Coordinates of C-alpha atoms in Angstrom, one line a residue:
Chain A
M1 CA -18.5 -30.9 -1.4
E2 CA -22.1 -33.1 -1.1
N3 CA -24.9 -32.1 -4.0
L4 CA -28.8 -32.2 -2.6
R5 CA -31.7 -31.8 -4.2
Y6 CA -35.1 -31.1 -2.9
E7 CA -38.4 -30.7 -4.9
L8 CA -41.1 -29.7 -2.6
S9 CA -44.9 -29.1 -2.6
T10 CA -45.7 -26.0 -1.2
T11 CA -48.7 -24.1 -0.4
K12 CA -48.7 -20.7 -1.2
P13 CA -46.7 -19.1 -4.2
A14 CA -44.6 -16.3 -4.0
G15 CA -45.6 -13.3 -3.7
G16 CA -43.9 -9.9 -5.0
T17 CA -42.7 -9.6 -8.8
R18 CA -38.9 -9.2 -8.2
A19 CA -37.2 -12.0 -10.8
V20 CA -34.0 -12.5 -8.8
G21 CA -33.2 -12.3 -5.2
L22 CA -30.0 -13.0 -3.3
V23 CA -29.2 -13.3 0.8
G24 CA -26.6 -14.2 2.8
V25 CA -22.8 -15.1 1.6
V26 CA -20.2 -18.3 1.5
A27 CA -18.8 -17.8 5.1
S28 CA -17.6 -19.8 7.9
G29 CA -21.1 -20.1 10.0
N30 CA -23.2 -18.5 6.8
L31 CA -24.3 -19.4 3.0
E32 CA -26.1 -18.0 0.4
V33 CA -28.9 -18.1 -0.8
L34 CA -30.5 -17.5 -4.1
L35 CA -33.8 -17.3 -5.1
E36 CA -35.4 -17.4 -9.1
R37 CA -38.1 -17.8 -10.0
G38 CA -39.9 -20.5 -13.0
E39 CA -41.5 -23.6 -10.7
A40 CA -45.0 -24.3 -10.7
P41 CA -47.0 -22.4 -8.1
D42 CA -47.5 -25.5 -6.0
R43 CA -43.7 -26.5 -6.1
C44 CA -40.5 -25.2 -4.9
V45 CA -36.9 -26.8 -6.2
I46 CA -33.7 -26.3 -3.6
D47 CA -30.5 -27.6 -4.9
I48 CA -28.0 -27.5 -2.4
A49 CA -24.0 -27.4 -2.2
T50 CA -22.4 -27.9 0.9
P51 CA -18.8 -28.8 2.2
A52 CA -20.2 -30.5 5.2
H53 CA -21.1 -34.4 4.1
G54 CA -23.5 -36.3 6.3
F55 CA -26.4 -33.6 6.9
A56 CA -29.0 -34.9 4.6
A57 CA -31.5 -35.4 7.3
L58 CA -31.1 -31.9 8.7
W59 CA -31.4 -30.2 4.9
Q60 CA -33.9 -32.6 4.3
A61 CA -36.0 -31.6 7.8
V62 CA -35.0 -27.5 7.6
T63 CA -36.2 -27.5 4.1
A64 CA -39.5 -29.6 4.2
D65 CA -40.5 -26.9 7.5
F66 CA -39.6 -24.0 4.9
A67 CA -42.0 -25.2 2.1
V68 CA -44.8 -25.7 4.9
R69 CA -44.4 -22.5 6.3
M70 CA -43.4 -20.0 4.3
A71 CA -44.8 -19.0 0.7
A72 CA -42.4 -19.8 -1.8
G73 CA -44.5 -22.0 -4.3
G74 CA -42.7 -21.0 -7.9
L75 CA -39.4 -20.2 -6.6
R76 CA -36.0 -21.8 -7.8
I77 CA -33.8 -21.9 -4.8
T78 CA -29.4 -22.3 -4.7
I79 CA -28.1 -22.8 -1.7
N80 CA -24.4 -22.6 -1.5
D81 CA -23.2 -23.6 2.2
G82 CA -20.2 -22.4 4.1
G83 CA -21.4 -25.2 7.3
A84 CA -24.8 -23.1 8.5
R85 CA -26.6 -24.2 11.7
P86 CA -29.5 -25.0 10.4
D87 CA -31.0 -22.0 12.5
T88 CA -29.0 -20.2 10.6
V89 CA -30.4 -21.7 6.9
A90 CA -34.0 -21.2 8.3
L91 CA -33.7 -17.6 9.3
R92 CA -31.7 -17.3 5.5
L93 CA -34.5 -18.7 3.6
A94 CA -37.2 -16.9 5.0
Q95 CA -35.0 -13.6 4.3
G96 CA -35.1 -14.8 0.8
V97 CA -38.7 -15.0 0.3
H98 CA -39.3 -11.7 2.3
L99 CA -36.5 -9.9 -0.3
M100 CA -38.7 -11.7 -3.5
E101 CA -41.6 -9.8 -2.0
K102 CA -40.1 -6.5 -2.3
P103 CA -40.1 -4.2 -5.1
E104 CA -36.4 -4.1 -6.2
Chain B
M1 CA 22.1 -19.0 -16.1
R2 CA 23.7 -16.8 -14.8
P3 CA 23.9 -12.9 -15.1
A4 CA 26.9 -12.5 -16.8
N5 CA 26.5 -15.8 -19.0
I6 CA 22.8 -14.2 -20.0
L7 CA 24.3 -10.7 -20.6
S8 CA 27.2 -11.9 -23.0
S9 CA 24.5 -13.9 -25.3
L10 CA 22.1 -10.5 -25.5
F11 CA 24.8 -8.4 -26.0
P12 CA 27.8 -9.8 -28.4
A13 CA 28.9 -6.5 -28.7
G14 CA 29.2 -5.6 -25.3
H15 CA 27.9 -4.5 -22.5
D16 CA 27.9 -2.1 -19.2
V17 CA 25.7 -4.1 -17.3
T18 CA 27.0 -4.0 -12.9
E19 CA 25.2 -5.0 -10.6
A20 CA 25.1 -3.3 -6.8
G21 CA 23.2 -4.2 -3.9
G22 CA 21.3 -6.9 -5.5
L23 CA 20.1 -4.8 -8.8
L24 CA 21.3 -4.5 -12.2
G25 CA 21.5 -1.8 -14.2
G26 CA 23.5 -0.3 -17.8
S27 CA 23.3 -1.0 -21.2
G28 CA 24.2 -3.0 -23.9
R29 CA 24.1 -3.4 -27.9
L30 CA 22.1 -6.1 -29.5
D31 CA 24.0 -4.7 -32.6
P32 CA 25.8 -1.4 -33.6
Q33 CA 22.2 0.3 -33.9
T34 CA 20.6 -1.0 -31.3
P35 CA 20.9 0.1 -27.9
V36 CA 19.0 -1.7 -24.8
D37 CA 18.4 -0.4 -21.3
V38 CA 18.8 -2.9 -18.9
V39 CA 17.4 -2.8 -15.1
G40 CA 17.1 -6.3 -13.1
I41 CA 16.8 -7.5 -9.7
S42 CA 19.4 -10.7 -8.8
G43 CA 20.8 -12.9 -6.6
K44 CA 17.0 -13.8 -5.2
T45 CA 17.1 -10.3 -3.4
Y46 CA 13.7 -9.7 -2.1
P47 CA 12.5 -5.9 -3.2
G48 CA 11.8 -3.4 -0.1
V49 CA 10.8 0.1 0.0
D50 CA 14.3 1.1 -1.6
E51 CA 15.3 -1.3 -4.1
A52 CA 11.7 -0.3 -5.5
L53 CA 12.4 3.6 -5.7
A54 CA 15.7 2.3 -7.1
L55 CA 14.1 0.7 -10.0
A56 CA 11.5 3.0 -10.9
G57 CA 14.1 6.2 -10.9
R58 CA 16.1 4.5 -13.1
I59 CA 13.0 3.3 -15.3
L60 CA 11.6 6.5 -15.2
S61 CA 14.7 8.4 -16.7
I62 CA 14.9 6.4 -19.2
A63 CA 10.9 7.1 -20.2
D64 CA 11.7 10.2 -20.0
R65 CA 14.5 10.2 -22.8
P66 CA 13.1 11.0 -26.4
D67 CA 14.5 7.7 -27.8
A68 CA 12.5 4.0 -28.2
A69 CA 15.5 1.9 -26.5
P70 CA 13.8 -1.1 -25.2
L71 CA 14.4 -2.1 -21.7
L72 CA 15.4 -5.1 -20.7
F73 CA 14.4 -5.7 -17.2
L74 CA 16.0 -9.1 -15.6
V75 CA 14.3 -11.1 -12.6
D76 CA 16.3 -13.3 -10.0
S77 CA 14.2 -12.2 -7.0
G78 CA 12.5 -13.5 -3.9
S79 CA 9.1 -12.0 -3.4
Q80 CA 8.5 -8.5 -2.0
R81 CA 10.6 -7.8 0.9
M82 CA 8.4 -9.1 4.1
S83 CA 9.5 -6.5 7.0
R84 CA 7.8 -4.1 10.1
R85 CA 9.6 -0.9 8.0
D86 CA 9.1 -1.7 4.7
E87 CA 5.4 -1.9 5.2
L88 CA 5.6 1.3 7.3
M89 CA 7.2 3.6 4.7
G90 CA 4.0 1.8 2.6
L91 CA 5.7 -0.6 0.5
S92 CA 2.4 -1.0 -1.7
E93 CA 2.5 2.6 -3.0
T94 CA 6.4 1.9 -4.0
L95 CA 5.6 -1.3 -5.5
A96 CA 2.8 0.0 -7.6
H97 CA 4.9 3.0 -8.5
L98 CA 7.4 0.3 -9.8
A99 CA 4.8 -0.7 -12.0
K100 CA 3.3 2.0 -13.2
A101 CA 7.1 3.1 -14.1
L102 CA 7.4 0.4 -15.8
W103 CA 3.9 1.1 -17.9
R104 CA 4.7 4.5 -18.6
A105 CA 8.1 3.4 -20.3
E106 CA 6.2 1.3 -22.4
Q107 CA 3.8 4.4 -22.9
A108 CA 6.6 6.1 -23.8
G109 CA 7.9 4.2 -26.9
H110 CA 10.2 1.8 -24.6
R111 CA 9.0 -1.5 -25.6
T112 CA 9.8 -3.1 -22.0
I113 CA 10.5 -7.1 -21.9
G114 CA 11.1 -8.7 -18.3
L115 CA 13.4 -11.4 -18.7
L116 CA 13.1 -14.2 -15.5
Y117 CA 15.9 -16.4 -15.5
G118 CA 15.6 -16.8 -11.6
G119 CA 12.8 -16.7 -8.9
S120 CA 10.5 -14.6 -8.4
A121 CA 6.9 -14.5 -6.1
A122 CA 4.3 -12.4 -4.9
G123 CA 4.2 -8.7 -4.9
A124 CA 7.9 -8.7 -6.3
F125 CA 6.7 -11.0 -8.9
I126 CA 3.5 -8.7 -9.9
A127 CA 5.8 -5.4 -9.8
T128 CA 8.8 -6.6 -11.5
A129 CA 8.8 -9.3 -14.8
L130 CA 4.5 -8.9 -14.7
A131 CA 4.4 -5.3 -14.9
C132 CA 6.6 -5.5 -18.3
G133 CA 5.0 -5.3 -21.6
S134 CA 6.4 -8.9 -22.2
L135 CA 7.6 -11.1 -20.0
V136 CA 9.8 -14.3 -21.4
A137 CA 11.8 -16.7 -18.9
L138 CA 14.9 -19.0 -19.5
P139 CA 14.2 -22.5 -18.5
G140 CA 15.3 -23.1 -15.0
A141 CA 13.1 -20.2 -13.6
W142 CA 11.2 -20.4 -11.0
P143 CA 8.2 -18.6 -10.6
E144 CA 5.8 -18.3 -7.5
V145 CA 2.8 -17.1 -6.1
M146 CA 3.5 -18.7 -2.7
D147 CA 6.1 -22.2 -2.1
L148 CA 3.5 -25.4 -1.5
P149 CA 4.9 -25.5 2.0
S150 CA 3.2 -22.5 2.9
M151 CA 0.1 -22.7 1.0
A152 CA 0.4 -26.4 3.0
R153 CA 0.2 -24.5 6.7
V154 CA -2.6 -21.9 4.9
T155 CA -4.5 -24.4 3.4
K156 CA -4.3 -27.0 6.2
L157 CA -3.5 -29.8 3.9
S158 CA -0.3 -31.7 3.9
L159 CA 2.5 -31.2 1.7
D160 CA 1.6 -35.0 0.0
V161 CA -2.3 -34.1 -0.3
L162 CA -1.4 -30.9 -2.5
T163 CA 1.6 -31.9 -4.2
E164 CA -1.0 -34.4 -5.6
K165 CA -3.3 -31.9 -6.4
A166 CA -0.9 -29.7 -8.4
A167 CA 0.1 -32.6 -11.1
G168 CA -3.5 -31.9 -11.7
T169 CA -4.0 -28.7 -13.0
P170 CA -1.6 -25.7 -13.2
V171 CA -3.5 -23.3 -11.6
F172 CA -2.4 -22.8 -7.8
A173 CA 1.2 -24.3 -7.8
P174 CA 4.5 -23.0 -8.8
G175 CA 6.6 -23.6 -11.3
L176 CA 7.2 -22.0 -15.0
D177 CA 5.4 -24.5 -16.7
N178 CA 2.0 -24.0 -15.2
L179 CA 2.4 -20.0 -15.2
F180 CA 3.6 -20.7 -18.9
A181 CA 0.2 -22.2 -18.7
T182 CA -1.9 -19.8 -17.8
G183 CA -0.5 -17.1 -20.0
A184 CA 1.9 -15.5 -17.6
I185 CA 4.9 -15.6 -20.1
A186 CA 4.9 -14.9 -23.4
E187 CA 8.0 -17.1 -24.7
I188 CA 10.5 -19.7 -22.9
W189 CA 13.9 -19.1 -24.7
D190 CA 16.3 -21.4 -25.6
P191 CA 19.6 -21.2 -23.7
D192 CA 21.8 -23.1 -26.2
Q193 CA 20.5 -20.4 -28.7
P194 CA 22.2 -16.8 -28.9
L195 CA 19.8 -14.9 -27.0
C196 CA 20.3 -11.6 -28.8
D197 CA 18.9 -13.3 -31.7
Q198 CA 15.5 -14.6 -29.5
L199 CA 15.3 -11.0 -28.4
K200 CA 15.6 -9.3 -31.5
A201 CA 12.7 -11.8 -33.4
L202 CA 10.6 -10.6 -30.1
L203 CA 11.1 -7.3 -30.8
A204 CA 10.4 -7.6 -34.4
T205 CA 6.6 -8.5 -33.1
T206 CA 3.9 -5.5 -32.5
R207 CA 2.3 -6.0 -28.9
D208 CA -0.6 -4.9 -28.5
D209 CA -3.4 -5.2 -26.1
D210 CA -2.9 -7.4 -23.2
G211 CA -3.7 -10.6 -24.4
R212 CA -1.8 -12.6 -21.4
A213 CA -5.7 -14.1 -20.8
G214 CA -6.3 -15.6 -24.5
W215 CA -3.0 -17.0 -24.3
G216 CA -4.1 -18.5 -20.9
L217 CA -7.5 -20.0 -22.8
E218 CA -5.2 -21.5 -25.7
R219 CA -2.6 -23.4 -23.3
G220 CA -5.7 -24.8 -20.7
G221 CA -3.9 -22.8 -17.6
R222 CA -6.7 -20.4 -17.7
V223 CA -10.2 -21.1 -19.1
K224 CA -12.2 -18.7 -18.2
A225 CA -10.7 -15.4 -17.5
A226 CA -10.9 -14.0 -21.3
A227 CA -14.5 -14.6 -21.5
I228 CA -15.3 -13.4 -17.9
A229 CA -13.8 -10.3 -18.4
R230 CA -14.6 -9.9 -22.1
E231 CA -18.5 -10.4 -20.9
V232 CA -18.7 -8.0 -17.9
Q233 CA -16.8 -5.2 -21.0
R234 CA -19.6 -6.1 -23.4
L235 CA -22.4 -5.8 -20.3
A236 CA -21.0 -2.4 -19.8
L237 CA -20.8 -1.3 -23.2
A238 CA -24.6 -2.3 -23.6
H239 CA -25.9 -1.0 -20.8
G240 CA -24.0 2.5 -21.6
Chain C
M1 CA -18.1 13.5 6.6
T2 CA -16.1 15.0 9.5
S3 CA -18.5 14.5 12.5
P4 CA -19.9 11.7 13.7
S5 CA -23.8 11.1 13.0
P6 CA -26.1 9.7 15.3
T7 CA -27.2 6.9 12.8
R8 CA -23.9 5.6 12.1
H9 CA -24.2 2.5 10.0
S10 CA -20.6 0.7 10.3
W11 CA -19.2 0.2 6.3
Y12 CA -16.6 -2.1 7.9
E13 CA -19.6 -4.5 9.3
E14 CA -22.1 -4.0 6.5
S15 CA -21.7 -6.7 2.9
A16 CA -20.0 -5.8 -0.1
R17 CA -23.7 -5.7 -1.3
G18 CA -25.1 -4.0 1.1
R19 CA -22.1 -1.2 1.2
L20 CA -23.2 -0.6 -2.4
A21 CA -26.5 0.2 -1.8
H22 CA -25.4 2.5 0.5
L23 CA -22.7 4.4 -1.6
L24 CA -24.8 4.6 -4.8
D25 CA -28.1 7.1 -5.6
P26 CA -31.0 4.7 -4.8
G27 CA -32.5 2.1 -7.3
S28 CA -29.6 3.4 -9.5
F29 CA -27.1 0.1 -9.7
T30 CA -27.4 -2.2 -12.4
E31 CA -24.9 -5.2 -11.5
F32 CA -23.3 -7.1 -14.3
L33 CA -23.0 -10.9 -14.2
G34 CA -24.7 -11.2 -11.3
P35 CA -24.8 -14.5 -8.9
E36 CA -27.9 -15.9 -11.8
R37 CA -25.7 -16.5 -14.1
R38 CA -23.7 -18.4 -11.9
E39 CA -19.8 -17.6 -12.9
F40 CA -18.4 -18.9 -10.2
S41 CA -14.8 -20.7 -9.5
P42 CA -14.3 -24.2 -10.7
H43 CA -11.3 -24.1 -8.8
L44 CA -12.6 -24.4 -5.5
G45 CA -14.6 -28.0 -6.3
L46 CA -10.8 -29.6 -5.9
F47 CA -10.2 -28.6 -2.5
N48 CA -13.9 -29.1 -1.5
L49 CA -14.2 -25.3 -0.9
P50 CA -17.5 -24.3 -1.7
H51 CA -18.0 -21.7 -4.5
Q52 CA -19.7 -18.3 -3.9
L53 CA -22.1 -17.5 -7.1
D54 CA -20.4 -13.6 -7.6
D55 CA -17.0 -15.2 -6.8
G56 CA -16.6 -12.4 -3.9
I57 CA -17.2 -9.4 -6.0
I58 CA -19.8 -7.7 -7.7
V59 CA -19.1 -5.5 -10.5
G60 CA -21.5 -3.2 -12.3
T61 CA -22.8 0.1 -12.8
G62 CA -24.6 3.3 -11.1
R63 CA -24.7 6.5 -10.1
L64 CA -22.7 8.2 -6.9
D65 CA -24.8 11.9 -6.5
G66 CA -26.1 12.1 -9.9
R67 CA -22.8 10.7 -11.6
P68 CA -22.9 7.8 -13.7
V69 CA -19.8 5.8 -11.6
L70 CA -18.7 2.3 -12.9
V71 CA -18.7 0.0 -9.7
A72 CA -16.7 -2.6 -8.0
A73 CA -16.9 -4.5 -4.7
Q74 CA -15.3 -7.1 -3.2
E75 CA -16.6 -9.2 -0.2
G76 CA -15.0 -9.7 2.4
R77 CA -16.2 -12.2 3.9
F78 CA -16.1 -14.8 1.1
M79 CA -12.6 -16.2 1.3
G80 CA -11.2 -13.3 2.6
G81 CA -12.4 -11.0 -0.4
A82 CA -9.4 -13.4 -2.2
I83 CA -8.6 -13.1 -5.8
G84 CA -9.2 -15.9 -7.8
E85 CA -9.2 -16.1 -12.5
V86 CA -13.2 -15.2 -12.3
H87 CA -13.2 -12.5 -9.2
G88 CA -10.2 -11.1 -11.0
A89 CA -11.2 -11.3 -14.9
K90 CA -14.4 -9.3 -13.9
L91 CA -12.8 -6.3 -12.6
T92 CA -10.3 -6.3 -15.4
G93 CA -13.6 -6.5 -18.2
L94 CA -14.7 -4.0 -16.1
L95 CA -11.7 -0.9 -16.2
R96 CA -11.3 -2.0 -19.8
A97 CA -14.7 -0.9 -20.1
A98 CA -14.0 2.2 -18.1
R99 CA -11.1 3.0 -20.3
Q100 CA -13.5 2.9 -23.8
M101 CA -16.6 4.4 -22.1
K102 CA -14.3 7.2 -20.4
R103 CA -16.2 5.9 -16.9
D104 CA -14.8 6.7 -13.7
V105 CA -14.9 3.9 -11.7
V106 CA -14.8 3.0 -7.5
I107 CA -13.3 0.2 -6.2
L108 CA -14.8 -1.0 -3.1
F109 CA -11.8 -3.2 -1.6
D110 CA -11.8 -5.8 0.7
T111 CA -9.3 -8.3 0.1
G112 CA -6.2 -10.6 1.5
G113 CA -4.4 -10.4 -1.7
V114 CA -4.1 -13.9 -4.0
R115 CA -6.8 -16.3 -3.5
L116 CA -4.5 -19.3 -2.8
Q117 CA -5.9 -22.7 -4.2
E118 CA -5.6 -20.6 -7.8
A119 CA -2.7 -18.8 -6.9
N120 CA -1.5 -18.4 -10.6
A121 CA -4.7 -17.3 -12.3
G122 CA -5.3 -14.9 -9.2
E123 CA -1.5 -13.5 -9.4
L124 CA -1.9 -12.9 -13.1
A125 CA -5.0 -11.4 -12.6
I126 CA -3.5 -8.9 -10.5
S127 CA -1.3 -8.0 -12.9
E128 CA -4.0 -7.4 -15.8
I129 CA -6.0 -5.4 -13.2
I130 CA -3.3 -3.1 -12.7
R131 CA -2.5 -2.9 -17.0
A132 CA -6.0 -2.1 -16.8
T133 CA -6.5 0.6 -14.5
L134 CA -3.1 2.2 -15.8
D135 CA -4.8 2.5 -19.2
A136 CA -7.9 3.3 -17.9
R137 CA -6.1 6.0 -16.4
A138 CA -4.6 7.1 -19.1
E139 CA -7.7 7.7 -20.7
G140 CA -8.2 10.8 -17.7
V141 CA -10.7 7.7 -16.0
R142 CA -10.6 8.3 -12.4
V143 CA -10.0 5.1 -10.6
V144 CA -11.2 5.8 -6.6
G145 CA -10.3 3.0 -3.9
L146 CA -12.8 3.0 -0.7
L147 CA -10.7 1.2 1.8
G148 CA -12.5 0.2 5.0
G149 CA -13.9 -3.3 4.9
R150 CA -13.3 -6.3 7.5
A151 CA -10.5 -8.1 5.4
G152 CA -8.5 -5.0 4.8
C153 CA -6.9 -4.1 1.8
Y154 CA -3.1 -6.8 1.6
G155 CA -0.8 -8.4 -1.3
G156 CA -2.0 -8.2 -4.4
G157 CA -5.4 -5.7 -3.8
S158 CA -3.1 -3.5 -1.9
L159 CA -0.7 -3.0 -5.6
I160 CA -4.1 -2.0 -7.2
A161 CA -5.0 0.5 -4.8
G162 CA -1.8 1.7 -5.0
C163 CA -2.3 2.1 -9.1
C164 CA -6.1 4.0 -8.1
S165 CA -6.0 7.8 -9.0
A166 CA -7.3 8.4 -5.0
L167 CA -7.5 6.5 -2.5
V168 CA -10.5 6.9 0.3
I169 CA -9.9 5.3 3.8
S170 CA -10.8 4.6 7.7
E171 CA -9.3 4.3 11.0
Q172 CA -10.2 0.1 10.3
G173 CA -9.3 0.3 6.1
R174 CA -5.6 -1.9 6.9
L175 CA -3.2 -1.4 3.7
S176 CA -0.4 -3.7 3.4
V177 CA 1.5 -5.5 1.1
S178 CA 2.2 -8.4 3.8
G179 CA -0.2 -8.9 6.5
P180 CA 1.2 -9.3 9.8
E181 CA 0.4 -13.1 10.1
V182 CA 2.7 -13.0 6.8
I183 CA 5.7 -11.4 8.2
E184 CA 5.6 -12.8 11.5
T185 CA 5.2 -16.6 9.7
N186 CA 8.2 -15.3 7.6
K187 CA 9.9 -13.2 9.8
G188 CA 9.4 -14.0 14.0
V189 CA 7.0 -12.8 16.4
E190 CA 10.1 -10.3 16.8
E191 CA 10.0 -9.1 13.5
F192 CA 6.3 -8.2 13.7
D193 CA 3.6 -9.8 16.2
S194 CA 0.6 -10.0 14.7
R195 CA -1.6 -10.6 17.9
D196 CA -0.5 -6.7 18.8
R197 CA -3.6 -5.3 17.2
A198 CA -2.6 -1.1 17.8
L199 CA 0.8 -1.9 16.2
V200 CA -1.3 -3.4 13.4
W201 CA -3.0 0.0 13.3
R202 CA -0.2 1.8 13.4
T203 CA 1.8 0.1 11.2
M204 CA -0.6 -0.2 8.2
G205 CA -3.7 1.3 9.3
G206 CA -5.6 4.2 8.3
K207 CA -4.5 6.8 10.4
H208 CA -0.8 6.1 9.7
R209 CA -1.8 6.3 5.2
Y210 CA -3.3 9.4 6.0
L211 CA -0.6 10.8 7.6
I212 CA 2.2 9.7 5.2
G213 CA -0.1 10.7 2.3
G214 CA -0.3 6.8 1.2
V215 CA -4.1 8.1 1.0
D216 CA -6.2 11.2 0.0
L217 CA -9.4 11.2 2.0
F218 CA -9.8 9.6 5.8
V219 CA -13.3 9.7 7.0
D220 CA -15.2 8.0 9.8
D221 CA -16.1 3.7 9.6
D222 CA -19.7 5.6 8.5
V223 CA -21.6 4.7 4.9
A224 CA -22.6 8.6 4.8
A225 CA -19.1 9.4 4.9
F226 CA -17.6 6.6 2.4
R227 CA -20.3 8.3 -0.2
A228 CA -19.4 11.6 0.6
G229 CA -15.6 10.1 0.6
A230 CA -16.2 8.6 -2.6
V231 CA -17.8 11.9 -4.2
A232 CA -15.3 14.4 -3.0
A233 CA -12.7 11.5 -4.3
L234 CA -14.2 11.7 -7.8
E235 CA -13.4 15.3 -8.2
R236 CA -9.2 14.8 -7.8
P237 CA -7.7 14.8 -10.8
A238 CA -6.7 11.3 -12.5
T239 CA -3.4 12.5 -14.8
L240 CA -1.6 9.8 -15.3
D241 CA 1.9 11.0 -17.4
Q242 CA 5.8 11.7 -16.8
A243 CA 5.2 14.2 -14.8
V244 CA 2.8 12.5 -12.0
L245 CA 5.4 9.8 -12.3
T246 CA 8.1 11.7 -11.3
A247 CA 6.3 13.6 -8.5
E248 CA 5.8 10.4 -7.2
Q249 CA 9.2 9.5 -7.0
A250 CA 10.2 12.3 -5.4
R251 CA 7.7 12.4 -2.8
L252 CA 8.4 8.6 -2.5
E253 CA 12.2 9.3 -1.9
R254 CA 11.1 12.7 0.6
R255 CA 9.2 10.2 2.6
L256 CA 12.1 7.3 2.8
A257 CA 14.6 10.3 3.7
R258 CA 12.5 11.9 6.3
F259 CA 11.4 8.7 7.9
G260 CA 13.1 5.6 6.8
D261 CA 15.3 5.4 9.9
A262 CA 11.8 6.1 12.3
A263 CA 11.1 2.3 14.7
D264 CA 7.4 3.1 15.0
G265 CA 4.7 4.8 13.8
T266 CA 4.7 7.0 16.2
E267 CA 8.3 8.1 15.4
V268 CA 7.5 9.0 12.0
W269 CA 3.7 10.9 13.3
A270 CA 6.6 13.3 15.8
R271 CA 8.7 14.0 13.2
L272 CA 5.6 15.5 11.4
G273 CA 5.3 17.5 14.0
V274 CA 2.2 15.4 15.8
A275 CA 2.1 17.0 19.4
H276 CA 1.3 14.2 21.2
P277 CA 1.8 11.1 19.0
A278 CA 0.9 8.5 21.4
G279 CA -2.2 9.6 21.4
V280 CA -2.9 9.7 17.6
P281 CA -5.0 6.4 18.0
D282 CA -7.8 7.3 20.2
L283 CA -8.5 10.4 18.4
D284 CA -12.0 10.7 17.2
T285 CA -12.0 11.6 14.2
S286 CA -12.6 15.6 13.5
A287 CA -10.0 15.7 16.1
F288 CA -7.4 13.4 14.4
L289 CA -8.6 15.2 11.2
T290 CA -8.3 18.7 13.0
I291 CA -4.3 17.5 13.7
A292 CA -3.6 15.4 9.9
T293 CA -4.6 18.2 8.0
R294 CA -2.1 20.5 9.7
K295 CA 1.1 17.9 9.9
R296 CA 0.2 15.5 7.4
E297 CA 2.6 14.6 4.2
G298 CA 0.0 15.3 1.3
A299 CA 0.5 13.3 -2.4
D300 CA -0.5 16.3 -4.0
A301 CA -2.1 14.4 -6.7
A302 CA 1.3 12.8 -7.2
R303 CA -0.4 9.2 -7.6

């Protein structure tokens, strides 16, 4: 397994009040994304565990783009990857942020 | 040890256990005051619907008797029989029924003791040896959930790689020591000592709730199960 | 429960969390040891396999039509819903609580059985789950199983299902010990051709299981239908005593005497008196139930 961590500066704090959110499952071509609060509002930390080695550059690009585009400030995100493509990763991250905005 | 030697070591006062179609049945006496019912599966038989039902029927009639004689289940089986007919007839129901019959006998006051002296695997292992209130084994017993070559096929890892991984953990590879470490087996008996004394000693202990996860923790083969089960139970009770 | 609704929402296609959300009364669910607690399998890293934070099972409590229940849902997409040490222990703990609380349990099965990468721990967990299930039932607790997931209900999972007080199945639900691939691998394609999907349904699918009395309720592959089925199953008796097991023994012996030499599911259904057995797989739920309720072998609570 390869473990990656990205500590990103964000522009918008995450919305909503939900403490924890989970989207996706760990399956082939899929991933689970756990979202928790607890970081500074201008920061987002993403921990990734993936069985596919050697894709750090791709993960860096996807997560950097996410931090710029989505309201992810204050979130601590944990990703368990089942070998997802970058577009699936981006989709799940966006779903996760939307879930955190919804009332429980 | 072979069934005949096991039975004579268990029952010096004699027994009438017979074998037919891979199943054992009868009774013996640990001493003149202590009769023991015996059922069993022998000769690496793969239990299907017929065998499971025959065993369950015997066990249920023992459970129905008013006495509290212990019930010894000798096990040397394969895995469950793998066939279209057995699945068509509902093998899952039948094996579950066998496990329920053993549970019922224990409830009705008969200590149920599995004695694993040969093989057992997969669903057959769950419905026979593991469904007894207490499980003991003799050296040379070979329990397995799935053999390593089959596991290699499914996991797409080479047999060498699996064998190497198995050396570092008891959690997945077949064998008595591994199953013992995970807490499946209460005791491994000494074949050089009279088995009747070892059975008497076991019967002298009280059996209470399922303590197998605790053994797995003590023996280092299954270190999380006990705490996880306890924590879920605690959370559920706290929630109300 | 019998008529397909225009807004049908597949149970089979849903995730475990999605199924729970539709099964329980809105907003009533509380999870125990959820993903944020990070109690995942410690054994998968050895195989360079990713873990899932809930280890493929969600356990908790909620309300079903106003009635408090404990629930467990397996996620069939994570490692085929296979049962490992943590996954199994979560279910064991839930069932032990059920016994103490005398609270009914609903299990949403979706499992291929033991997880091979932690086979010994998984096998033992299944044995512990079975004992906890039976101990709970001895206290009158109902343990209802729902069978309609993508991984089916195989291996040790099928033995757990066999210990439930009532089972609800859809056509897509498959219930058997050895799966088609396992039989084919061990006994050859002549014994079982796992690519023959029609054969799979006729041998272990929901309609066959309902017709022979292996399950109690047959529902559409629809989340609302499963909810209605679970509510109905919770009304069924859960007694587990000598009389029930003696009746189950007689029921299973009668099945073998009546059908034991049948070569195929269709032959079993013909002996039940189904007029056009070959057409059974094509019947929709309501047409199937019209025939099945008159012709099937019931379990009559002998379970």
